[in-house]
Coordinates of C-alpha atoms in Angstrom, one line a residue:
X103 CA -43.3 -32.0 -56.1
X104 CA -43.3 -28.6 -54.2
X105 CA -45.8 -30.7 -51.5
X106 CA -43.2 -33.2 -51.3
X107 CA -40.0 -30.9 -50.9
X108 CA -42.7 -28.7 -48.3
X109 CA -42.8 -32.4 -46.0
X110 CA -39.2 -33.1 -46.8
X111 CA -38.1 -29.7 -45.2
X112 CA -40.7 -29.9 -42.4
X113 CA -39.4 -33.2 -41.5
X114 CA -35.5 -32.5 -41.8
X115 CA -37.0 -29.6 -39.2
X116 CA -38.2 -31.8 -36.9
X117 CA -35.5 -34.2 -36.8
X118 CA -33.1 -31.1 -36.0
X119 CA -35.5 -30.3 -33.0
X120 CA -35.5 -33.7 -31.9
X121 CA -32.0 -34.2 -31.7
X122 CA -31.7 -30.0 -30.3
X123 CA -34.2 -31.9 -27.7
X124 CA -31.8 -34.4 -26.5
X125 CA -29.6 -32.0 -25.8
X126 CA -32.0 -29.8 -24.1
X127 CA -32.0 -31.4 -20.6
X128 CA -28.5 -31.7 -19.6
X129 CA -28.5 -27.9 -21.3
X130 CA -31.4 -27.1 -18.7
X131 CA -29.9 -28.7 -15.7
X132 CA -26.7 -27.4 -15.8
X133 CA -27.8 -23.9 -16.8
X134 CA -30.5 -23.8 -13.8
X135 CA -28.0 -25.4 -11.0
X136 CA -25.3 -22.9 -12.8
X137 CA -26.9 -19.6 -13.7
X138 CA -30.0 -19.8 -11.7
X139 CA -32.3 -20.1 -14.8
X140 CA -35.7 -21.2 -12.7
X141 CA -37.5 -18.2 -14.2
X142 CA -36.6 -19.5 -18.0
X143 CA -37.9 -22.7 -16.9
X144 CA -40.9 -21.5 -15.7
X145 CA -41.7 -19.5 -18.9
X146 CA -40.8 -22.6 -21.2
X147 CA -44.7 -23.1 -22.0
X148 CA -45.6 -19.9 -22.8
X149 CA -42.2 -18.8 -24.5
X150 CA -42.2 -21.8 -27.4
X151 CA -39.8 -24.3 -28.3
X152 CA -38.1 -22.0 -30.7
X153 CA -37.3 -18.9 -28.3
X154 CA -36.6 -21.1 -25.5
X155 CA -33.9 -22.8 -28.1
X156 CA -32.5 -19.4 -29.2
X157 CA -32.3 -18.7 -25.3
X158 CA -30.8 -21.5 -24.6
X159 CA -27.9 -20.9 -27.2
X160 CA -27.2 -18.1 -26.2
X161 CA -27.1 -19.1 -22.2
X162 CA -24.8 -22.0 -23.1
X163 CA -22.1 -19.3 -25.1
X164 CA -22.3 -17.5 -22.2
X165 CA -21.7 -20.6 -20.0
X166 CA -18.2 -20.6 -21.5
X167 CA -18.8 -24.0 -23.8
X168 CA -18.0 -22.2 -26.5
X169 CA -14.4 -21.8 -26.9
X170 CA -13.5 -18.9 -28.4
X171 CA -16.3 -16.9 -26.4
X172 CA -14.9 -17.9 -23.7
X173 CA -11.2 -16.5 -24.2
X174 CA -12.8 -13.4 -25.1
X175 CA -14.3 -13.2 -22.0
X176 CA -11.1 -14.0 -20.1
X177 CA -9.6 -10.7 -22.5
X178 CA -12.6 -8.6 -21.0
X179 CA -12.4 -9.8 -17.6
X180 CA -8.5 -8.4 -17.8
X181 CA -9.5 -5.3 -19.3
X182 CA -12.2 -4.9 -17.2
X183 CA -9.9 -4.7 -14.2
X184 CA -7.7 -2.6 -15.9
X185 CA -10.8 0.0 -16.1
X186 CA -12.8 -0.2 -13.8
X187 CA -12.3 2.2 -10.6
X188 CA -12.9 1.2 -7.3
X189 CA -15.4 3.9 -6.8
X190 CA -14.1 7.6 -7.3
X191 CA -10.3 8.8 -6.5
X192 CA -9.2 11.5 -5.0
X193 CA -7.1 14.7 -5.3
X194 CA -5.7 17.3 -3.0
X195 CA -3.0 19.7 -3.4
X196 CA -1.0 21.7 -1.2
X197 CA 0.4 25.3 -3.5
X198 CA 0.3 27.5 -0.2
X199 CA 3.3 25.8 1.5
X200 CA 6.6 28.2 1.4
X201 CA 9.3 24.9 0.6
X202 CA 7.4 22.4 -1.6
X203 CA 4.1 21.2 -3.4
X204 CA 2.8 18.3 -2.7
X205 CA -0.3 16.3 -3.9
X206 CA -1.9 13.4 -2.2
X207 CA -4.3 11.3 -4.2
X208 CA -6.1 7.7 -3.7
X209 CA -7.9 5.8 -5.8
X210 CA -7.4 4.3 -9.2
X211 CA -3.8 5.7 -9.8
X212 CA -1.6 4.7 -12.7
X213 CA 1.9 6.2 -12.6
X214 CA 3.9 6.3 -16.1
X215 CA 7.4 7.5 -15.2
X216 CA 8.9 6.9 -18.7
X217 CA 6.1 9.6 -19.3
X218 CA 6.4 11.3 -16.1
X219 CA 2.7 11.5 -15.6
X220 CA 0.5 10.4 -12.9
X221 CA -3.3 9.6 -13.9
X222 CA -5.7 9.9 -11.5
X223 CA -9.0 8.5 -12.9
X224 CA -12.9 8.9 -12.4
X225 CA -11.4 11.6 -10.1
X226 CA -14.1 13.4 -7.4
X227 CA -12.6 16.8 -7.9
X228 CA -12.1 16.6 -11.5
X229 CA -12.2 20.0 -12.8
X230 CA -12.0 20.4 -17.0
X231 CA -10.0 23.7 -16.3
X232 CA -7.3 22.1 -14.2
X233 CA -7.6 18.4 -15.5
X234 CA -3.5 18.3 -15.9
X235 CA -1.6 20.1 -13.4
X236 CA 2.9 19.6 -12.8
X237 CA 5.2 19.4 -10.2
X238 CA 8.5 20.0 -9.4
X239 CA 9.2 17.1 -5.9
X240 CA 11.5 19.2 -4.5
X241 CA 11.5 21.2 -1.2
X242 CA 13.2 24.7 -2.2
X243 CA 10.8 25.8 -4.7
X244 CA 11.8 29.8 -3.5
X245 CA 15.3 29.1 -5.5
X246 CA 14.6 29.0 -9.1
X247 CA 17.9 27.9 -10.2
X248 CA 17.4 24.8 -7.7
X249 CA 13.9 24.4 -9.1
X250 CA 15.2 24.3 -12.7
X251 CA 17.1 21.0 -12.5
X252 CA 14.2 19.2 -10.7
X253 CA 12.1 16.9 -13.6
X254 CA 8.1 18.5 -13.3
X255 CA 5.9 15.3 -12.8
X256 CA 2.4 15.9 -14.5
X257 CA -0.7 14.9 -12.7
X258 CA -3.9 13.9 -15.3
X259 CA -7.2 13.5 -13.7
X260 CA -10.3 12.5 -15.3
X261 CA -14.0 12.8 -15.1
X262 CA -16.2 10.1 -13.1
X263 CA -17.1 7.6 -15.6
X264 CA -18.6 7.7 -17.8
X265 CA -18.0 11.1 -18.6
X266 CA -14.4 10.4 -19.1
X267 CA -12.9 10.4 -22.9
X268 CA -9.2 10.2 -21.4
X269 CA -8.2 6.5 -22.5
X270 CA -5.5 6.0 -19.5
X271 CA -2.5 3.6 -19.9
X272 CA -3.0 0.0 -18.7
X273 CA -1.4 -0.9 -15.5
X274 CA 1.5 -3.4 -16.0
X275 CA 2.8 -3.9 -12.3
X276 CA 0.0 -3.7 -9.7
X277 CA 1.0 -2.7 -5.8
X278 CA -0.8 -2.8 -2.5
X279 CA 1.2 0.2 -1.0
X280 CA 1.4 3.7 -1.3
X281 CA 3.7 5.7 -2.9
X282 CA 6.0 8.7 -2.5
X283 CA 7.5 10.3 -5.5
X284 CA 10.2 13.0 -5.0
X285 CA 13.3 14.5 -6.9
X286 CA 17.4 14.0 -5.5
X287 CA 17.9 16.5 -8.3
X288 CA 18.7 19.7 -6.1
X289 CA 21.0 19.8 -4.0
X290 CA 21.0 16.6 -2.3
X291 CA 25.0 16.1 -2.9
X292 CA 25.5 18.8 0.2
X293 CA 25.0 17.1 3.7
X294 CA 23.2 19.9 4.9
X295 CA 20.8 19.9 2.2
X296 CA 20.2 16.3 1.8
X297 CA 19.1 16.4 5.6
X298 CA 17.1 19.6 5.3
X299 CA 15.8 19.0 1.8
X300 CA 15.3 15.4 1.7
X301 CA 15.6 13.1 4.9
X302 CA 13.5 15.0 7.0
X303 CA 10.9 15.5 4.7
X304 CA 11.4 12.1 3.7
X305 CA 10.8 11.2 7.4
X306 CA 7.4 13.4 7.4
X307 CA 5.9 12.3 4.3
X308 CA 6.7 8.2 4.5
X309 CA 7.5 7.4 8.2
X310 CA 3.5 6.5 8.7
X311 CA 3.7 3.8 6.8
X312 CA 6.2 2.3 8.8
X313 CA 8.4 0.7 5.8
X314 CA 5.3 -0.2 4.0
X315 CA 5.4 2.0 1.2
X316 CA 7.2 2.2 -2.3
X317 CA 9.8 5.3 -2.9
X318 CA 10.2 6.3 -6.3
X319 CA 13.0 9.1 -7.0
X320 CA 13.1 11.0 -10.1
X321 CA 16.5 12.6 -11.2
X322 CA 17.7 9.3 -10.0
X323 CA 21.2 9.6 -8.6
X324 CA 22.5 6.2 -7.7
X325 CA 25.6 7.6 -5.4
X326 CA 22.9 9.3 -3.1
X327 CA 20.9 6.5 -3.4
X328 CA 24.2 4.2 -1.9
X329 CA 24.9 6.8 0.4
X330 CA 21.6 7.2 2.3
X331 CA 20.3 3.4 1.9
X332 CA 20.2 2.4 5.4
X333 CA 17.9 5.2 6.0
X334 CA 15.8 4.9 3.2
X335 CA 15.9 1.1 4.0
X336 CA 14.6 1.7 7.4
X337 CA 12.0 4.1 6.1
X338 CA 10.8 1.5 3.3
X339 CA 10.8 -1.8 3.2
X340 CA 10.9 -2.1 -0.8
X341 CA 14.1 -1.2 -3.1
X342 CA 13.8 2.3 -4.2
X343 CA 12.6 2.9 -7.8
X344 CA 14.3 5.1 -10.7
X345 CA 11.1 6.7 -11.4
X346 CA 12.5 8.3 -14.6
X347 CA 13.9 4.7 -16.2
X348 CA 11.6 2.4 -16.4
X349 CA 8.4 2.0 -18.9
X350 CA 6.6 -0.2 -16.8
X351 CA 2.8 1.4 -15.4
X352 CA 2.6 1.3 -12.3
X353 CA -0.7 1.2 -10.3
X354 CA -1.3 2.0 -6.9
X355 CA -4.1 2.7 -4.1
X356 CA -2.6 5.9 -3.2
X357 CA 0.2 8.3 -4.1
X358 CA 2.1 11.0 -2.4
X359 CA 3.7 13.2 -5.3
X360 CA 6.1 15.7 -3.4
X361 CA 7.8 15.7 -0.1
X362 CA 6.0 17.5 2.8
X363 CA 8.7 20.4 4.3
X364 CA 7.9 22.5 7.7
X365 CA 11.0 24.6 8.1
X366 CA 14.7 24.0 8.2
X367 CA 16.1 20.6 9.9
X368 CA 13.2 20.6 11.8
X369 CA 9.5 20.1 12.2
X370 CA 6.2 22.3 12.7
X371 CA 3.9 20.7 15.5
X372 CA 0.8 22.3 14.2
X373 CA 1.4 20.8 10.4
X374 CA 2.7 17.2 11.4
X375 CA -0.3 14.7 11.3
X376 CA 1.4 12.7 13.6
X377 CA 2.8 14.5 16.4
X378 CA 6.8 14.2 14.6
X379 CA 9.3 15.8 16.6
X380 CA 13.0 16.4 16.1
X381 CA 14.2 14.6 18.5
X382 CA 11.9 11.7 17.4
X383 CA 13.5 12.0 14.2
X384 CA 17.2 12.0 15.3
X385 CA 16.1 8.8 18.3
X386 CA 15.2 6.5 14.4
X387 CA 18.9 7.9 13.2
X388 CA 20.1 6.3 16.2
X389 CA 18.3 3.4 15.7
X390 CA 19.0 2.9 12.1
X391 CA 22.9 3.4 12.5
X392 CA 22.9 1.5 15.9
X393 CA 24.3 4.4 18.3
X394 CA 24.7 4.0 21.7
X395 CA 24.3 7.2 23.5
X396 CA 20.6 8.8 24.0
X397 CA 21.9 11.5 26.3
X398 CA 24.6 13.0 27.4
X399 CA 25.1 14.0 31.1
X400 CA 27.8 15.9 32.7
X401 CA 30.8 14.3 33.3
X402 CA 33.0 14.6 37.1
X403 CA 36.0 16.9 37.1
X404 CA 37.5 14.8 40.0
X405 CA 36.3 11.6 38.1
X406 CA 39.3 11.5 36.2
X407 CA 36.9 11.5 33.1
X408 CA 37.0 14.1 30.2
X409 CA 34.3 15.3 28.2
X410 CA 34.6 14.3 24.3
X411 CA 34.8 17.3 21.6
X412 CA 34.7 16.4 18.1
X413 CA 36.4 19.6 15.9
X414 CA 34.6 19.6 12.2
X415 CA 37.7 20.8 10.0
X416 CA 37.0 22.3 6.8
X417 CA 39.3 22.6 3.7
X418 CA 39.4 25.0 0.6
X419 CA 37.1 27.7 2.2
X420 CA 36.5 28.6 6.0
X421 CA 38.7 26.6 6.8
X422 CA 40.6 27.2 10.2
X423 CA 44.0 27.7 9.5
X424 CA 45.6 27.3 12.6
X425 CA 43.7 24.6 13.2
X426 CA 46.1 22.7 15.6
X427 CA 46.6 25.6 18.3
X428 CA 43.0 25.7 18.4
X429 CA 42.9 21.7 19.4
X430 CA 45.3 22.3 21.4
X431 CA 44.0 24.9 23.5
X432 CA 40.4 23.3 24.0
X433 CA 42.4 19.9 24.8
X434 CA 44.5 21.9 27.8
X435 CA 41.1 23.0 28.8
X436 CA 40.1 19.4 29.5
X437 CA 38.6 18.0 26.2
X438 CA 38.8 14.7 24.9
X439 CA 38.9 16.2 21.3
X440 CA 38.7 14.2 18.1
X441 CA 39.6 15.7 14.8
X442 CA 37.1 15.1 11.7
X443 CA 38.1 16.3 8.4
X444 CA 36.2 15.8 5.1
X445 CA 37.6 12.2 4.7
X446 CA 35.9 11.2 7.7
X447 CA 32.7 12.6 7.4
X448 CA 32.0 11.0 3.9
X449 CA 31.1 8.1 6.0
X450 CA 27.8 8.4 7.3
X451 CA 28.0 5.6 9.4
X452 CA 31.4 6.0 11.0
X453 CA 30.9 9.9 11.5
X454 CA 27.6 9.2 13.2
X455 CA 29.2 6.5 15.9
X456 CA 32.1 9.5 16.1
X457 CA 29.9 12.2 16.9
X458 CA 27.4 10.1 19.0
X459 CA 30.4 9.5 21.4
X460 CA 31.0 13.1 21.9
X461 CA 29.3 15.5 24.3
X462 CA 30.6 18.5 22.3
X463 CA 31.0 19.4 18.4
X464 CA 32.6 22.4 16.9
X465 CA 33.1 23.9 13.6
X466 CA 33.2 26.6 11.6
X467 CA 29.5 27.6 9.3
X468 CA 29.5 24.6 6.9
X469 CA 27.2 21.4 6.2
X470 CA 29.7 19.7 8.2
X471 CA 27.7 20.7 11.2
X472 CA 24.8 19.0 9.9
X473 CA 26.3 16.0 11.9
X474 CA 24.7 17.3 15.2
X475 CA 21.8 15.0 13.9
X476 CA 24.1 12.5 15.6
X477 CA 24.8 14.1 19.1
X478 CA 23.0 12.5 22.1
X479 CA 20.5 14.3 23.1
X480 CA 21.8 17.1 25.7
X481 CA 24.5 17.4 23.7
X482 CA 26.3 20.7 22.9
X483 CA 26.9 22.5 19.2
X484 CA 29.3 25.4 18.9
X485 CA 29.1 26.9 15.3
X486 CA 32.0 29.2 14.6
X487 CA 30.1 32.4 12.6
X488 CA 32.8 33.9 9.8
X489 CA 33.2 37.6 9.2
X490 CA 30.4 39.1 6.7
X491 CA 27.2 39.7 9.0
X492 CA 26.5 36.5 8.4
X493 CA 25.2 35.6 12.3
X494 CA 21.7 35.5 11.1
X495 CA 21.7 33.1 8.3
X496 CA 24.2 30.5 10.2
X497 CA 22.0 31.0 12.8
X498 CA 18.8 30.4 10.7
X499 CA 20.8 26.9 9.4
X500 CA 22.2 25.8 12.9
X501 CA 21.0 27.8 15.6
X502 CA 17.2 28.2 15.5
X503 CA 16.7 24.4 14.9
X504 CA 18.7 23.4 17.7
X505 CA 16.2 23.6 20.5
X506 CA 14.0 21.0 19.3
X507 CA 17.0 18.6 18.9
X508 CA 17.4 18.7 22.7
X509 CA 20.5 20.0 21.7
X510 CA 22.7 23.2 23.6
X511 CA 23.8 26.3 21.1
X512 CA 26.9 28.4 21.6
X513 CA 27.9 30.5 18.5
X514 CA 31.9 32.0 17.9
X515 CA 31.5 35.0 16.2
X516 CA 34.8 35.6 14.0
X517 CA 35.8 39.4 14.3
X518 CA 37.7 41.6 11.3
X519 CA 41.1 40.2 12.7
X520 CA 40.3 36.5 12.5
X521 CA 39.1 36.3 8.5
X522 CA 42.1 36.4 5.9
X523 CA 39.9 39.0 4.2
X524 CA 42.1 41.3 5.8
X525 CA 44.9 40.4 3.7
X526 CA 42.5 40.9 0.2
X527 CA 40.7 44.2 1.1
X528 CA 41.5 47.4 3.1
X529 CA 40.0 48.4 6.4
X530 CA 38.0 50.8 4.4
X531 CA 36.6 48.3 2.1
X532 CA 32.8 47.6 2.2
X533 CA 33.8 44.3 3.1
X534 CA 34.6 45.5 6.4
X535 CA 32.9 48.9 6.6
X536 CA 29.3 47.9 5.3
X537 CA 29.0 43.6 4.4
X538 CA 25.3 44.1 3.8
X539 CA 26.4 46.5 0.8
X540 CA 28.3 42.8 -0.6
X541 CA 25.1 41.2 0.0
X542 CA 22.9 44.0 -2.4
X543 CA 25.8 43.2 -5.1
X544 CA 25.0 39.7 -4.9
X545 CA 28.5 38.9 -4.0
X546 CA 27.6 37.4 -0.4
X547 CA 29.0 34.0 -1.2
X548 CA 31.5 34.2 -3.6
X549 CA 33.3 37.0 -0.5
X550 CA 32.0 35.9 2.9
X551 CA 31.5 31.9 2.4
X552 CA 33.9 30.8 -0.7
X553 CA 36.4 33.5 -0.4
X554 CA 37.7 33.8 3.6
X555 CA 39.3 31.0 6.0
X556 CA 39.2 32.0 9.9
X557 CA 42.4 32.5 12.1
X558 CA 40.8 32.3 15.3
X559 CA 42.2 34.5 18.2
X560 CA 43.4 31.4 20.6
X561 CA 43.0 33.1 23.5
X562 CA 39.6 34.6 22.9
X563 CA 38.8 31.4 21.1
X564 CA 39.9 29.7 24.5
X565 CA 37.9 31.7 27.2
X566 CA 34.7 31.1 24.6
X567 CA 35.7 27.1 24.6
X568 CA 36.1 27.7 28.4
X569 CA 32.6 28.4 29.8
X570 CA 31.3 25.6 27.2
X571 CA 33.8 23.1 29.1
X572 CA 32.1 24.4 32.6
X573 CA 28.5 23.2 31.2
X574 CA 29.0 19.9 30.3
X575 CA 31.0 19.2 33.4
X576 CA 30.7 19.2 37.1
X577 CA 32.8 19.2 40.0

């Protein structure tokens, strides 16, 4: 009986291996033209039936035939992209400069903004002490109170692999660019400072990639957003991304995280990668809003022609207060002169073709100014100083960056006679005795910028306004 089950079994065994047999061949052939299996082949004699069978199974599951092996291999395939870096990323980070931080980073980057967190992973300088570092994207990082409002951005880097036990988030939305992350959570509402703070730097950080690049803005503010579109528009070439809104990861092959800042309104030759210049910077505003005028050039008494003056006019504070005589007066002198109030200016577009058409621009200490960014090259700025021994800050903001605009400078100091501060304070005041004393009290703007307008002195103001007229004219 047991000799009898004994053949039974061996036979039931052999019928399985003929009919494993029959499938052998088609098995072999496809595995050897598919998987290069010649050296299995080769070994079949001295390797046995039986191992060459379990080899065999195992090549076919591995062939995709079976089906559920194979959609686990499509789930490992994903995550293996999802993991696997491209060979070691890169960080470098910029503390030492006096406006901003910045860190520049390539690699396998994954950027959470939900999470505000940028991963850097299998990272070359990963250090265990200074794996997760913040920053604040924002270019006046000397003024706290500024620095406060701005959203930190945390940067997580991890060790090469596989010495990594950070699990990272997986990407969701993939991009072939690079990207620049930075705040409009200062003071980006002020012209002044949205040029100074943000375009500029803007212009320095992302102009090399010539619109191929993604912008994503934390402290999203979608009226600055509107406002400066058609340059951001001509800087990137993608819609601009509310960094803080959206959950989606997004991975990219190299980040910028911070805006690089060289001084204000301007540029420093020795820190700009690619030879930027001012007046490279205001030739793409001209080109963005479509101006006509590169430069200006002097303009024939006897030609019957007048030079054009466009008058920034203030309201609420510094404001000029006889306003009108002063037009007048730089009109009998032979101006051209357009007035531009605060309703105009709120147009970036129409200001810019305003100012563009003018060889002169006046105004009293105030963002407002910041439309020389317009002016053809040549051009003239006159900044009206108010009282307060204020001439070297205006000058810092409007002066000292003028040069490299190809622009002229002329600046109107306002004497003790010309500031309605005269009709708050006594001559004896410290307002008018010692104004650095306001300063120490920490009283500077609330006195000498948000609490005086200017009555200019017409005649003085004209004989100033006079030898201006004689250089941008000849005879």
């Amino acid at each position: 009986m047991r000799r009898h089950e004994k053949t039974k079994q061996q036979h039931g065994s052999s019928g399985r291996r003929a009919a494993l047999w029959l499938l052998v061949p088609p098995l072999l052939v496809l595995a050897v033209i598919k998987t290069n299996l010649l050296p299995q082949v080769a070994r079949f004699k001295e390797t046995g039936f039986d191992k060459l069978t379990n080899e065999m199974v195992q090549r076919v599951s591995s062939l995709g035939l079976d089906s559920a092996s194979r959609q686990q291999q499509s789930l490992d395939a994903e995550s293996a992209k999802d993991v696997a870096a491209p060979t070691m990323s890169k960080l470098t980070c910029n503390w030492s400069n006096r406006h901003s931080d910045t860190c520049r980073m390539e690699g396998d980057l994954r950027i959470h903004g939900k999470a505000g967190t940028v991963y850097v992973l299998s990272s070359s300088t990963f250090n265990p002490n200074n794996s997760t570092i913040t920053i604040r994207p924002y270019t006046r990082k000397w003024e706290q109170e500024t620095m406060a409002r701005i959203r930190e951005v945390t940067i997580r880097s991890t060790a090469p692999e596989p010495y990594s036990f950070v699990i990272p988030p997986k990407c969701t939305v993939r991009h072939d660019v690079p990207a620049v992350v930075f705040s409009t959570g200062g003071c980006g509402t002020n012209f002044f400072h949205a040029m100074t703070d943000l375009i500029v730097p803007l212009y320095i950080t992302a102009r090399e990639y010539n619109g191929h690049v993604q912008l994503l803005v934390t402290d999203y503010q979608p009226e600055w957003v509107a406002k400066f579109r058609p340059i951001l528009t001509a800087l990137s070439i993608y819609p601009v991304i509310d960094f803080d809104a959206g959950t989606a990861v997004r991975c990219f092959p190299s980040a910028h995280v911070g805006l690089e800042s060289h001084r204000i309104l301007g540029f420093d030759p020795a820190l700009s990668r690619n030879g930027y210049t001012m007046m490279g910077f205001r030739d793409f505003l001209r080109d963005v809003f479509s101006l006509r005028r590169a430069w200006a050039t002097p303009v024939s008494r006897s030609s019957g022609h007048k030079p054009r003056l466009v008058f920034v006019l203030r309201r609420h504070s510094r404001a000029v207060t006889n306003e009108a005589d002063a037009i007048a007066a730089v009109a009998d002198l032979g101006f051209q002169v357009v007035a531009a109030g605060p309703e105009d200016v709120r147009d970036m577009a129409k200001i810019a073709a305003v100012v563009n058409s003018c060889d002169v621009m006046v105004g009293v200490h105030g963002a407002g100014l910041t439309n020389m960014v317009f002016l053809p090259h040549n051009g003239t700025i006159v900044q009206i100083i108010p009282w307060g021994n204020l001439k070297y800050p205006c000058r810092f903001d409007f002066g000292d960056p003028v040069p490299d605009m190809g622009l002229r400078y002329v600046e109107y100091e306002v004497n003790a006679e010309e500031t309605t501060l005269k009709y708050k304070y006594p001559r004896d005041h410290p307002v008018f005795t010692d104004p650095i004393s306001i300063e120490r009290t920490g009283k500077l703007w609330d006195t000498f910028l948000e609490g005086q307008n200017v009555t200019l002195d017409i005649d003085r103001f004209r004989e100033a306004m006079q030898q201006v007229y004689k250089s941008v004219t000849t005879q």
